[in-house]
JSON list of C-alpha atoms in Angstrom, two decimals:
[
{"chain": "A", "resi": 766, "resn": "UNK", "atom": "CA", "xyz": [142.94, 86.57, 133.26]},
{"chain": "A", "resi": 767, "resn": "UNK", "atom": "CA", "xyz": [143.26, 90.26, 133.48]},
{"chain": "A", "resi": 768, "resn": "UNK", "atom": "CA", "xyz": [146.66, 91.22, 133.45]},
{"chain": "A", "resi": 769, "resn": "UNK", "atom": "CA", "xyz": [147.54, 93.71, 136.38]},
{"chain": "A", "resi": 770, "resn": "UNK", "atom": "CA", "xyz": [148.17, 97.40, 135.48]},
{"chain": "A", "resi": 771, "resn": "UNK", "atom": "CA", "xyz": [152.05, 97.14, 136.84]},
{"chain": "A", "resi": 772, "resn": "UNK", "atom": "CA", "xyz": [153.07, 94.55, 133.92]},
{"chain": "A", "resi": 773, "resn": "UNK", "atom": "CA", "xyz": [151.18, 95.96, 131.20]},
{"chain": "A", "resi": 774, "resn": "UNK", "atom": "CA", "xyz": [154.43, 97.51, 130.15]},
{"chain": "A", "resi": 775, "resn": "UNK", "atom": "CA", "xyz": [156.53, 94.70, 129.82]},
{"chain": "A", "resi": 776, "resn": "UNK", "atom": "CA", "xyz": [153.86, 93.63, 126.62]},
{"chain": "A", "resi": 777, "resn": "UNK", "atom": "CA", "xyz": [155.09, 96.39, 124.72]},
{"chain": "A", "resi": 778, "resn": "UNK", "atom": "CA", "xyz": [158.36, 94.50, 124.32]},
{"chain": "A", "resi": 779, "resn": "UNK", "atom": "CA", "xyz": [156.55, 92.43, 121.63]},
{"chain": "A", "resi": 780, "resn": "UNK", "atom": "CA", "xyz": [155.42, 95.33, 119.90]},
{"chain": "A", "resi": 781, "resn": "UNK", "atom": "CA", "xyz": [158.66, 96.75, 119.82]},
{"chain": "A", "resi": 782, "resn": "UNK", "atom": "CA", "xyz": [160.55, 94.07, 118.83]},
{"chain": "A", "resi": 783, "resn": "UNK", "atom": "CA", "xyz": [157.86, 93.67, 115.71]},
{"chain": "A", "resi": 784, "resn": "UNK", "atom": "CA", "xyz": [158.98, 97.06, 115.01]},
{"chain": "A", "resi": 785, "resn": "UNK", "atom": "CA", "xyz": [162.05, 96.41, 114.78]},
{"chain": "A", "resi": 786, "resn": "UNK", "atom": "CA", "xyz": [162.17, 93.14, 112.31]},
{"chain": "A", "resi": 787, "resn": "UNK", "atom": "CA", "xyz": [159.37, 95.49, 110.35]},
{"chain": "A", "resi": 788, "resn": "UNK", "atom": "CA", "xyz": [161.50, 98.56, 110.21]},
{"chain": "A", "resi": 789, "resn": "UNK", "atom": "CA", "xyz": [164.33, 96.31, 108.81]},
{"chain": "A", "resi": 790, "resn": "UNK", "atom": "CA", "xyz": [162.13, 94.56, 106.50]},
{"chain": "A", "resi": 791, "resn": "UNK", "atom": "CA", "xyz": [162.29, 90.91, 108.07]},
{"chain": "A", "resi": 792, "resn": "UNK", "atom": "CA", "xyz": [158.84, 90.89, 107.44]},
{"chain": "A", "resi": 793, "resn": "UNK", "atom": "CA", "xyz": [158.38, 87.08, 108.89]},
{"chain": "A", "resi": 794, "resn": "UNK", "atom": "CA", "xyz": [159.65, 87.08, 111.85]},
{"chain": "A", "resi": 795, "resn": "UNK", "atom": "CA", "xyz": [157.83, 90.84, 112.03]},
{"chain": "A", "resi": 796, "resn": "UNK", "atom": "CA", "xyz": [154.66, 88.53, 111.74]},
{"chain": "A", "resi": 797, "resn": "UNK", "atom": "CA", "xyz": [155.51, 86.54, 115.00]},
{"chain": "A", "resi": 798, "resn": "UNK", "atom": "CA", "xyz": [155.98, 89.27, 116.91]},
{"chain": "A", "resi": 799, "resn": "UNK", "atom": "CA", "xyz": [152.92, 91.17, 116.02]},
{"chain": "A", "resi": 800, "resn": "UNK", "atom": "CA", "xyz": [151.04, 88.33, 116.42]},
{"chain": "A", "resi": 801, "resn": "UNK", "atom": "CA", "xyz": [151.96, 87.93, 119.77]},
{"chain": "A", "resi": 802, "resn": "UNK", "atom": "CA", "xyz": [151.51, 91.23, 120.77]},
{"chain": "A", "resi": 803, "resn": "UNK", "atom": "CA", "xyz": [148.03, 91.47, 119.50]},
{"chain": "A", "resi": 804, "resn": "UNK", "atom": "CA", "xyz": [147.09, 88.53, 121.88]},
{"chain": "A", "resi": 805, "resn": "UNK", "atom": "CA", "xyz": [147.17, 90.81, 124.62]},
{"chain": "A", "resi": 806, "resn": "UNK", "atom": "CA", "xyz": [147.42, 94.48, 122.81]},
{"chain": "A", "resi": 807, "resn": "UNK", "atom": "CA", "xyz": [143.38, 93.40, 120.48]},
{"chain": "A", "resi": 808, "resn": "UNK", "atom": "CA", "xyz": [143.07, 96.98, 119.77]},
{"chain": "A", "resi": 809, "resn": "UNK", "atom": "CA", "xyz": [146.21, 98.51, 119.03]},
{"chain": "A", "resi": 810, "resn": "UNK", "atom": "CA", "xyz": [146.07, 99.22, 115.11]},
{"chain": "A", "resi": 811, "resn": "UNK", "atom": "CA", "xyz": [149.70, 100.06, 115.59]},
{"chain": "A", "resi": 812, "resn": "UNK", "atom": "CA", "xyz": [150.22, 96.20, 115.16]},
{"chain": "A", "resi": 813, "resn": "UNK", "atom": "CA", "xyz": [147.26, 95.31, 112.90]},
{"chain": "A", "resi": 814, "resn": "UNK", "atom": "CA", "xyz": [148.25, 97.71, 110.34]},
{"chain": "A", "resi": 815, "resn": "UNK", "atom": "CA", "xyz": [151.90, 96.30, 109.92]},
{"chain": "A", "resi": 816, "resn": "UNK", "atom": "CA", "xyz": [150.96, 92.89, 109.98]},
{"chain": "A", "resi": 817, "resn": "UNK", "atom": "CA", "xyz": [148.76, 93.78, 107.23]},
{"chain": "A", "resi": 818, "resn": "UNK", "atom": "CA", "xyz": [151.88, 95.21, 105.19]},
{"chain": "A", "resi": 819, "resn": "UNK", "atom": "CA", "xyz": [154.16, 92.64, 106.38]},
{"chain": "A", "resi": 820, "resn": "UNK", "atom": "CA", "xyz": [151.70, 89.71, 105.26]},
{"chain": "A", "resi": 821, "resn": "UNK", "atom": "CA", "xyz": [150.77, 91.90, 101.44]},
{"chain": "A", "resi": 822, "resn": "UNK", "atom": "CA", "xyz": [154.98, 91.93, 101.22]},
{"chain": "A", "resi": 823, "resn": "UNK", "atom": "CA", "xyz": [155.15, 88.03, 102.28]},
{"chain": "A", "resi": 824, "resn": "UNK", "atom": "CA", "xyz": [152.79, 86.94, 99.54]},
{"chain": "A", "resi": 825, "resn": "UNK", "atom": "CA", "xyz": [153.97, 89.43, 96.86]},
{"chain": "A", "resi": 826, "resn": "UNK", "atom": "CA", "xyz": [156.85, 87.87, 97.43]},
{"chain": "A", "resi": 827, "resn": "UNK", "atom": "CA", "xyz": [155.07, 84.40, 96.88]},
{"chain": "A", "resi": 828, "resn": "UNK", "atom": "CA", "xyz": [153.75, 85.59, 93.61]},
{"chain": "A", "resi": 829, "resn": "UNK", "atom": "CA", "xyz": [157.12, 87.21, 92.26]},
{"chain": "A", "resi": 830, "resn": "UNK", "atom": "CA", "xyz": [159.17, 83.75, 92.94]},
{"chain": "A", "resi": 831, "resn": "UNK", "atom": "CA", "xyz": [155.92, 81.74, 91.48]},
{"chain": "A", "resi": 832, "resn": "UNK", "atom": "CA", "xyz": [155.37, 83.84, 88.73]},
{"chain": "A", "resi": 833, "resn": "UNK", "atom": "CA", "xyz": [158.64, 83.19, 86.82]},
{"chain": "A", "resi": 834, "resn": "UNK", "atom": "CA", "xyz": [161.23, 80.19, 86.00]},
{"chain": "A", "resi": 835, "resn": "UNK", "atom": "CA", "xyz": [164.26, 80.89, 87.58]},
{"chain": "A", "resi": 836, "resn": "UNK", "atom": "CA", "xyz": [166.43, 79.68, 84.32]},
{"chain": "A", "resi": 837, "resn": "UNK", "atom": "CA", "xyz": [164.67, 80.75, 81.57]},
{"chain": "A", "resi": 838, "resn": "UNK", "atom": "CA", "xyz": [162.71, 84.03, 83.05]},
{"chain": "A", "resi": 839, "resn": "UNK", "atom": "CA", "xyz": [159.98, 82.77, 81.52]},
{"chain": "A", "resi": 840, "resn": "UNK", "atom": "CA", "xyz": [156.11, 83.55, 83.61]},
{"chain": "A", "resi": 841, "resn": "UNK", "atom": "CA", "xyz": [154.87, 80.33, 84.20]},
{"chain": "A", "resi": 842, "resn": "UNK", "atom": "CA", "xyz": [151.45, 79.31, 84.93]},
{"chain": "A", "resi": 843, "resn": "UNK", "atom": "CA", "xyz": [149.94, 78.47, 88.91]},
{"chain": "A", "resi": 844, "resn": "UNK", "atom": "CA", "xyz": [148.41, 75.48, 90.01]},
{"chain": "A", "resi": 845, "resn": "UNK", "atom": "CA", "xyz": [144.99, 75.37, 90.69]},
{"chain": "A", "resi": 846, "resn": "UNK", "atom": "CA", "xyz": [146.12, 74.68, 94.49]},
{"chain": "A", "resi": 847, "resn": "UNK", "atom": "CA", "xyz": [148.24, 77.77, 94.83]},
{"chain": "A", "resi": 848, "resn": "UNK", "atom": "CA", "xyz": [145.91, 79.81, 93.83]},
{"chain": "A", "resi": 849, "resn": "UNK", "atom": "CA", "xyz": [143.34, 78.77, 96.16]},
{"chain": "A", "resi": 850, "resn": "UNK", "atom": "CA", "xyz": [146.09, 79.57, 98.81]},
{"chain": "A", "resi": 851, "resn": "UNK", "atom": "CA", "xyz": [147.13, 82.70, 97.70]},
{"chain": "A", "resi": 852, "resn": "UNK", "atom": "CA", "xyz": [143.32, 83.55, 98.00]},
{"chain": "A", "resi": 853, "resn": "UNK", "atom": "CA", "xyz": [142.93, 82.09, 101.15]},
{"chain": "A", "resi": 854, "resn": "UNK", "atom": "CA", "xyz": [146.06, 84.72, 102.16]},
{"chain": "A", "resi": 855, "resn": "UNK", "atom": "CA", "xyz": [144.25, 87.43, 100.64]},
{"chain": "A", "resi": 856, "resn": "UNK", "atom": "CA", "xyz": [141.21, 86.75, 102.79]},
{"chain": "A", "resi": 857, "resn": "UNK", "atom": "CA", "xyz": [143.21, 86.76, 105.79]},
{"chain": "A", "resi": 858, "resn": "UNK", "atom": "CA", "xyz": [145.31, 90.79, 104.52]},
{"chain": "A", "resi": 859, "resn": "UNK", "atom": "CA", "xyz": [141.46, 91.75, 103.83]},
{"chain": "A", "resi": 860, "resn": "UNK", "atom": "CA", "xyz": [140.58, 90.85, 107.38]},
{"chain": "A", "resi": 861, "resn": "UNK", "atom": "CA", "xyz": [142.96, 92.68, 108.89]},
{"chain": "A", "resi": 862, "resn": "UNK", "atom": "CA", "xyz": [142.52, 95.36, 106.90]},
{"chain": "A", "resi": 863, "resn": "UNK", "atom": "CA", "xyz": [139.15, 95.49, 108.09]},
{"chain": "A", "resi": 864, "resn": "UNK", "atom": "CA", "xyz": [140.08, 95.59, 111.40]},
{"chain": "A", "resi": 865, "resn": "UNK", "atom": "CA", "xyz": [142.23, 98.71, 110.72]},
{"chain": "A", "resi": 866, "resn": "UNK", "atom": "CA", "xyz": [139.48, 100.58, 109.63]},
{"chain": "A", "resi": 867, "resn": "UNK", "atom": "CA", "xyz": [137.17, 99.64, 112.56]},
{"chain": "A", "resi": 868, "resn": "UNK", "atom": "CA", "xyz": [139.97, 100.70, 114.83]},
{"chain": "A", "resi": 869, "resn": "UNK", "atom": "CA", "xyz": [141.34, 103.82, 113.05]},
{"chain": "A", "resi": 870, "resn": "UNK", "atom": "CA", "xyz": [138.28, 104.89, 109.96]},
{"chain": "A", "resi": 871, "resn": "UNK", "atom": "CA", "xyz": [139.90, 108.52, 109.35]},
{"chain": "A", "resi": 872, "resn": "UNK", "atom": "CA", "xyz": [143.63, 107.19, 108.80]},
{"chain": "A", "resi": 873, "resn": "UNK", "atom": "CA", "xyz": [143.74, 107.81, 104.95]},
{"chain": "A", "resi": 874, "resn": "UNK", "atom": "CA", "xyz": [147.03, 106.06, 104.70]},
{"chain": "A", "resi": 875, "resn": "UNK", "atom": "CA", "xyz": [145.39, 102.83, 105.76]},
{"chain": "A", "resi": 876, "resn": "UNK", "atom": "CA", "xyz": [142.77, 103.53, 103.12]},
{"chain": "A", "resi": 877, "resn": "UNK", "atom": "CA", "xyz": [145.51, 104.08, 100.44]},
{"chain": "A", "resi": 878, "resn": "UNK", "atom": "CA", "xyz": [147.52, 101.13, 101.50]},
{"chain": "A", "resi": 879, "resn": "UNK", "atom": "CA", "xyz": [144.19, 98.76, 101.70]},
{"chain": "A", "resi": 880, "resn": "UNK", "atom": "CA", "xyz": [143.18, 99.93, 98.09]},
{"chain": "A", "resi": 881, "resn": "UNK", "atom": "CA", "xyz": [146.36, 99.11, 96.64]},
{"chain": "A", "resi": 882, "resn": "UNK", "atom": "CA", "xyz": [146.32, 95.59, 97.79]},
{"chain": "A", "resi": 883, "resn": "UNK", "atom": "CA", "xyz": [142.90, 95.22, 96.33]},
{"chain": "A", "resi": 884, "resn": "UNK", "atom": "CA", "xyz": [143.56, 96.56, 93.11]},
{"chain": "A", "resi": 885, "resn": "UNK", "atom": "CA", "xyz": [146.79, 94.47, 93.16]},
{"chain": "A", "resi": 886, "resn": "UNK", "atom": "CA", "xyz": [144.33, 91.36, 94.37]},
{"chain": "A", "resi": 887, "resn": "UNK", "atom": "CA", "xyz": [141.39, 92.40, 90.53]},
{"chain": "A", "resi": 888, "resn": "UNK", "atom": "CA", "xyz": [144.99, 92.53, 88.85]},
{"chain": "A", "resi": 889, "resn": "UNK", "atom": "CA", "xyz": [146.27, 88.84, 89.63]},
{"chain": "A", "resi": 890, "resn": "UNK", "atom": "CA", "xyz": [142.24, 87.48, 89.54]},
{"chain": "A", "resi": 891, "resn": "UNK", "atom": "CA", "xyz": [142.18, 88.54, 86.08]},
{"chain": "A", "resi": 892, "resn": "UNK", "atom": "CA", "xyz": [145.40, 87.81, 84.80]},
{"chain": "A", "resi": 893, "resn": "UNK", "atom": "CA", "xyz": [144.66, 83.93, 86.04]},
{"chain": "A", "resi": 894, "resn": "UNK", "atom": "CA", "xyz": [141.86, 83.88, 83.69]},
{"chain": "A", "resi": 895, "resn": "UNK", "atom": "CA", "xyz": [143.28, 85.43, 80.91]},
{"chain": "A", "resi": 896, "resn": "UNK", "atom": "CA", "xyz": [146.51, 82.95, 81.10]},
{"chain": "A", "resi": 897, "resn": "UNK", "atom": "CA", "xyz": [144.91, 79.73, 82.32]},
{"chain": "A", "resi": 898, "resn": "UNK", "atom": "CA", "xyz": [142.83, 77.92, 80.01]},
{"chain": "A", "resi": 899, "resn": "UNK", "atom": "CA", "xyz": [142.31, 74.57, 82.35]},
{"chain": "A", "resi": 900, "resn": "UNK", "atom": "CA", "xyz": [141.40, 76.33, 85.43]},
{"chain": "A", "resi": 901, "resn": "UNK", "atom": "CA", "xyz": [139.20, 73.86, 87.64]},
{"chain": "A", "resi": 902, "resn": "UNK", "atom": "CA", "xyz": [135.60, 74.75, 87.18]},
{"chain": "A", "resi": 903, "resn": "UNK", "atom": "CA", "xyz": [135.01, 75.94, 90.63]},
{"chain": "A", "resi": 904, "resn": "UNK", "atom": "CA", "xyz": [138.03, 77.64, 91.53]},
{"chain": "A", "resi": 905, "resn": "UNK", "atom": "CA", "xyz": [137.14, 79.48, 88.16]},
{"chain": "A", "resi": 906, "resn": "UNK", "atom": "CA", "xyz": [133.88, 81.04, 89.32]},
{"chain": "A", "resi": 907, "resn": "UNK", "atom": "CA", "xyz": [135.51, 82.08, 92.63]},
{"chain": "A", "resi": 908, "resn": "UNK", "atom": "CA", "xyz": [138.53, 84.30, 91.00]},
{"chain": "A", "resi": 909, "resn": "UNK", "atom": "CA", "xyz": [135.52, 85.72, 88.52]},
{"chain": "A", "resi": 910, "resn": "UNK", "atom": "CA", "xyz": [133.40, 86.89, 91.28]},
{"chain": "A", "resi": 911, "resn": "UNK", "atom": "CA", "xyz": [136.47, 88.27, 92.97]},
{"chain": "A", "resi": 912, "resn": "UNK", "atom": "CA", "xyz": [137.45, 90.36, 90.08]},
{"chain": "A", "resi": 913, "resn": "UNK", "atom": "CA", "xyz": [134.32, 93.37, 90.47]},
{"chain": "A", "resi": 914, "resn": "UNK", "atom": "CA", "xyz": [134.83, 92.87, 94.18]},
{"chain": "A", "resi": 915, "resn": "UNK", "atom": "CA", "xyz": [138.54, 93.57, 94.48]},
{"chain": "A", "resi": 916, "resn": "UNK", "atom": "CA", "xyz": [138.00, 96.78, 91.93]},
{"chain": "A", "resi": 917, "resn": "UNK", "atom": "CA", "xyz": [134.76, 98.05, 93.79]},
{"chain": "A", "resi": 918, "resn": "UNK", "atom": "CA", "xyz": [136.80, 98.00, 97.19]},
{"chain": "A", "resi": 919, "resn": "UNK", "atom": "CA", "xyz": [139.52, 99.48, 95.89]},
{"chain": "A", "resi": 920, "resn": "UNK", "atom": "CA", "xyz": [137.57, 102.59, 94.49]},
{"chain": "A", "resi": 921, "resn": "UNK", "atom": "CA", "xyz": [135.66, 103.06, 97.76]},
{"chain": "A", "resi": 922, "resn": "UNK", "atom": "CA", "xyz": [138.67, 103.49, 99.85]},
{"chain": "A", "resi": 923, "resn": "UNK", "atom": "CA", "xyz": [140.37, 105.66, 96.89]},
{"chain": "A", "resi": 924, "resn": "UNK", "atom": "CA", "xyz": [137.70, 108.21, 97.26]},
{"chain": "A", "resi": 925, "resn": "UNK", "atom": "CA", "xyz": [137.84, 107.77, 101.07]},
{"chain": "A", "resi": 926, "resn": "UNK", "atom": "CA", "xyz": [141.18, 108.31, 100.93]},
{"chain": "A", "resi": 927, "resn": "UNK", "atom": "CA", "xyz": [140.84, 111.45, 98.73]},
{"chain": "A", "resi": 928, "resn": "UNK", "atom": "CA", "xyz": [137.93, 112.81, 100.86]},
{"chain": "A", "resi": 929, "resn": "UNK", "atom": "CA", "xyz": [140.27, 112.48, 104.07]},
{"chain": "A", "resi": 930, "resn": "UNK", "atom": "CA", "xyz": [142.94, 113.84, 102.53]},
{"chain": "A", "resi": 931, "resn": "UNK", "atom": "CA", "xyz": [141.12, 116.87, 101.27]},
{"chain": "A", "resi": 932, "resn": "UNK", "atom": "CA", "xyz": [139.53, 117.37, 104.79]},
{"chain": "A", "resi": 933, "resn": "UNK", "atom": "CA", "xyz": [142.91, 117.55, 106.00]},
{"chain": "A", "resi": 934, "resn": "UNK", "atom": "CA", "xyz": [144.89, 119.65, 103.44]},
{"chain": "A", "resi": 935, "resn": "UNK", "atom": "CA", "xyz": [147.30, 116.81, 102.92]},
{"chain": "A", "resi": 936, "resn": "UNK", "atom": "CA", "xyz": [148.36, 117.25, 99.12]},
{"chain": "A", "resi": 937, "resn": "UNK", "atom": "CA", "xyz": [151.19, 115.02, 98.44]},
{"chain": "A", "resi": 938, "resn": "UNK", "atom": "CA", "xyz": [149.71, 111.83, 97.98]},
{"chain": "A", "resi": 939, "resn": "UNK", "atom": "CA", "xyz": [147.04, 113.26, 96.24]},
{"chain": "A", "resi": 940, "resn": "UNK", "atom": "CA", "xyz": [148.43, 112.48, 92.49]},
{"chain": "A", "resi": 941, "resn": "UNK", "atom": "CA", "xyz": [148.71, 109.01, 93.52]},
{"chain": "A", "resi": 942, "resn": "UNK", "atom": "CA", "xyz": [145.13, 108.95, 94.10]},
{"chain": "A", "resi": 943, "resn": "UNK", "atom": "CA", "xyz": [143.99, 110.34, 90.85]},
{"chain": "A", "resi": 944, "resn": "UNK", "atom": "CA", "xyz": [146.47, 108.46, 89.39]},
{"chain": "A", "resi": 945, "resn": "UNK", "atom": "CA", "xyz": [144.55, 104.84, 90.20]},
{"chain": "A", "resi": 946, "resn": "UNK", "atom": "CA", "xyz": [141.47, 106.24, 89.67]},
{"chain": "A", "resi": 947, "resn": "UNK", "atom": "CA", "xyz": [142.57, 106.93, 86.55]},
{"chain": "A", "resi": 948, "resn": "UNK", "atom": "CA", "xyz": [143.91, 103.44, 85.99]},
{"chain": "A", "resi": 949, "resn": "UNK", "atom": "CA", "xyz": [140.39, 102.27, 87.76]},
{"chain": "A", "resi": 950, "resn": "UNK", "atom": "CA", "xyz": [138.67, 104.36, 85.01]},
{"chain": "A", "resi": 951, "resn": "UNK", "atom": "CA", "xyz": [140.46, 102.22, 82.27]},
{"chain": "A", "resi": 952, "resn": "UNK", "atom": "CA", "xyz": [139.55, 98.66, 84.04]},
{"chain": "A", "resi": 953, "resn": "UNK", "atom": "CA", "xyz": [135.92, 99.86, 84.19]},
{"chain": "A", "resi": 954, "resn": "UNK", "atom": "CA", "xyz": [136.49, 100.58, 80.36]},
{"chain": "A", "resi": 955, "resn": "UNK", "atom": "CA", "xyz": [134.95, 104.46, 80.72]},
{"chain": "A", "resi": 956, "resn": "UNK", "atom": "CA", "xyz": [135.93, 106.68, 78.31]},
{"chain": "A", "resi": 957, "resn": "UNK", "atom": "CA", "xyz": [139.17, 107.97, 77.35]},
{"chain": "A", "resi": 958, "resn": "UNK", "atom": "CA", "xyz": [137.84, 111.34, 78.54]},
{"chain": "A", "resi": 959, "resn": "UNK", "atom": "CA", "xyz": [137.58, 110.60, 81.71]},
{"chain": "A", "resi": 960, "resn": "UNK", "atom": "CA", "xyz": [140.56, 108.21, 82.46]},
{"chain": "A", "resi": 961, "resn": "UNK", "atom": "CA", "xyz": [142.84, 111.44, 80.91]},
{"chain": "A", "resi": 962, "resn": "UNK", "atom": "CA", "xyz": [140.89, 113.43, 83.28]},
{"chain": "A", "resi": 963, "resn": "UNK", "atom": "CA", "xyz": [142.50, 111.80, 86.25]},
{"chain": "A", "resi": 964, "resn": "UNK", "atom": "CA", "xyz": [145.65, 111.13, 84.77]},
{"chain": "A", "resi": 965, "resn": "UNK", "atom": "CA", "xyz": [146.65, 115.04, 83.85]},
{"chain": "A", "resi": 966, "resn": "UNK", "atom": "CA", "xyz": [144.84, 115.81, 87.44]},
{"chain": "A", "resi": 967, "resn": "UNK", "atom": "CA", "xyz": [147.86, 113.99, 88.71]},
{"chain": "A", "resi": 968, "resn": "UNK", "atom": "CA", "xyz": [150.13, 115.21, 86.38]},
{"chain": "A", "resi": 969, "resn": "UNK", "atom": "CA", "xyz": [149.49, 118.64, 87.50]},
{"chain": "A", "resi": 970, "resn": "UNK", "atom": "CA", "xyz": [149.56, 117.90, 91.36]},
{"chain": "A", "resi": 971, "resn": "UNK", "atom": "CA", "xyz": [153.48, 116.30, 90.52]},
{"chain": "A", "resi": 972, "resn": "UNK", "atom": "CA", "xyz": [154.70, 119.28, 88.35]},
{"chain": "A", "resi": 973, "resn": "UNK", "atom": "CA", "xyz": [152.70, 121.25, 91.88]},
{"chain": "A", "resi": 974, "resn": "UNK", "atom": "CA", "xyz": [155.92, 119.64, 93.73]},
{"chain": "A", "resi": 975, "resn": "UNK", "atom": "CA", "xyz": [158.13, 120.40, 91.41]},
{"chain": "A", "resi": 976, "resn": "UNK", "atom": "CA", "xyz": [158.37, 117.25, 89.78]},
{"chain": "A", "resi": 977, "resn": "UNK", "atom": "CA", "xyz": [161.18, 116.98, 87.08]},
{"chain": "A", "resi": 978, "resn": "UNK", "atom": "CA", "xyz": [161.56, 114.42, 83.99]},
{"chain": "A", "resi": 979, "resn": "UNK", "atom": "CA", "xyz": [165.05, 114.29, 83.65]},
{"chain": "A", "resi": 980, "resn": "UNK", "atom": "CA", "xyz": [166.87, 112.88, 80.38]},
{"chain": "A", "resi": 981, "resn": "UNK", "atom": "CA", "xyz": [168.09, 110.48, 81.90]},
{"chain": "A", "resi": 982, "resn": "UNK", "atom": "CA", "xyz": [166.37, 108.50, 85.47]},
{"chain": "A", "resi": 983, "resn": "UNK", "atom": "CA", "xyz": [169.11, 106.64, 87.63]},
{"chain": "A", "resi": 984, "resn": "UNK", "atom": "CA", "xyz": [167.58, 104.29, 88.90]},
{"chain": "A", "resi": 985, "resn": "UNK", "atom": "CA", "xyz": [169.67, 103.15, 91.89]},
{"chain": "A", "resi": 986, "resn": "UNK", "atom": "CA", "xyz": [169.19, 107.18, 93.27]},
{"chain": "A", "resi": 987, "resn": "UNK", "atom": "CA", "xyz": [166.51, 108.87, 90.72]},
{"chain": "A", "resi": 988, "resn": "UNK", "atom": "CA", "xyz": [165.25, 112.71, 90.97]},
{"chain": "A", "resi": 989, "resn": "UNK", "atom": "CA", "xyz": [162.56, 113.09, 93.55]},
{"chain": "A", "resi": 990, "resn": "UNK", "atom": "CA", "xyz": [159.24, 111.81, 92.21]},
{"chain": "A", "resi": 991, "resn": "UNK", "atom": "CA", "xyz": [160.92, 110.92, 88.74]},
{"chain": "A", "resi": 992, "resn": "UNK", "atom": "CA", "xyz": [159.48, 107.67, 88.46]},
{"chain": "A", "resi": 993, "resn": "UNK", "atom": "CA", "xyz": [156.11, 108.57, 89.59]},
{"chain": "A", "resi": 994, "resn": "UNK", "atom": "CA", "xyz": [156.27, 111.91, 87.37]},
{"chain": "A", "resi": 995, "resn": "UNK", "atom": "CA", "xyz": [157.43, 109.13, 84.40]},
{"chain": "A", "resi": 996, "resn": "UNK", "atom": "CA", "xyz": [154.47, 106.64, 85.08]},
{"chain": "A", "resi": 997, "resn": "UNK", "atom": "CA", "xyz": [151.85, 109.46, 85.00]},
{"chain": "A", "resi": 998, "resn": "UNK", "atom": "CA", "xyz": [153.40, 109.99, 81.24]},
{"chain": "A", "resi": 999, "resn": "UNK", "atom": "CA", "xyz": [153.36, 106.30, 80.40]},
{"chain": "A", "resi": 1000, "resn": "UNK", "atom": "CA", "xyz": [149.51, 106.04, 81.26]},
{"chain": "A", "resi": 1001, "resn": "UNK", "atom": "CA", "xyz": [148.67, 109.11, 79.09]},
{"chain": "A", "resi": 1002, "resn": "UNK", "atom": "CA", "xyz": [150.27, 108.21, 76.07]},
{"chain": "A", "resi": 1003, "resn": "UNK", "atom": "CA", "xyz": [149.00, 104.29, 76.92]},
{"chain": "A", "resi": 1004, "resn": "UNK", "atom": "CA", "xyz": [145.81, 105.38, 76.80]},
{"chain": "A", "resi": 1005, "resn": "UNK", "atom": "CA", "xyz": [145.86, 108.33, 74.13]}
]
């Protein structure tokens, strides 16, 4: 039933309480609460797009507490059953995802955010078949067929992301941008000329901002854009 103009209020309790829990990364009980606020709130990408993060953080966390043994630190290998579930949870991010753009299509952060999770998604597909010899047959095919998909999706909404960005002089997320393309170049096996291409493109946009490389990083409270200024580095002389 339609509910009357005078309560509609009142609904953005549930909102704001997923807010909250999201805010102070209690990302589950984040999930409830945008879930029951997009019962009555369909359209409100101000829920969809959290519960996308909050559901990418709940099953990274899944695959960080899977990944290795808790005594000897060693990565162990998934069951064939896990995996399936952790792709049937990366259906379910992708859906939402895909709402966000329906909702909001010039948002580049939502772009940005969706990419990573896809190239995070080609990352794990291929790892599995590099690491598992005795994967069942079908399950196989499934991750191998994801592995293009999860690359070509992240790409598009890379570039979409840049081309937003550009439209709307927004320059400091721009490294980060060449940066995975650069890393995309490399997957795609391209040539060294071109993956270097986008990596010194985002070297030059972090020195832009006054990036510094000090001697020594803390990492508990590092320079500003330190680590990202020391990754850039990494993936040059990786690749070189």
């Amino acid at each position: 039933s339609k509910i009357p103009q005078k309560d509609r209020p009142l609904l953005d309790v549930l909102y704001l309480l997923a807010d909250y829990y999201f805010k102070n990364n209690e990302f589950t009980t984040a999930l409830e609460y945008y879930r029951y606020d997009l019962c009555f709130n369909q359209d409100r990408v101000d829920s969809w797009f959290p519960l996308a993060l909050s559901l990418v953080n709940v099953l990274e966390q899944k695959l960080n507490e899977t990944y290795k043994d808790p005594a000897s630190g060693k990565v162990l290998e998934l069951c064939d059953d896990l995996i399936s579930r952790i792709m049937v949870d990366s259906d379910v991010i992708m859906k939402c995802y895909a709402r966000c753009h329906l909702l909001s299509p010039k948002n580049s952060m939502i772009c940005i955010e969706s990419a990573n999770f896809a190239y995070t998604m080609h990352s794990f597909c291929t790892r599995q078949l590099d690491i598992l010899d005795n994967m069942e047959e079908n399950l196989k095919l499934k991750v191998k067929r994801r592995i293009p998909r999860y690359l070509d999706y992240a790409s598009d909404y890379y570039e979409k992301a840049f081309k937003l960005m550009e439209a709307h002089d927004e320059p400091d997320e721009m490294w980060l941008l060449h940066f995975m393309k650069g890393k995309i170049c490399e997957k795609r096996k391209q040539t060294m000329k071109q993956c270097l291409s986008e990596y010194m493109k985002a070297l030059d946009m972090l020195l832009e901002q006054s990036a510094i490389l000090p001697k020594k990083i803390s990492y508990n409270s590092p320079t500003e854009l330190s680590l990202e200024l020391l990754e850039v580095y990494y993936r040059i002389h990786a690749t070189i």
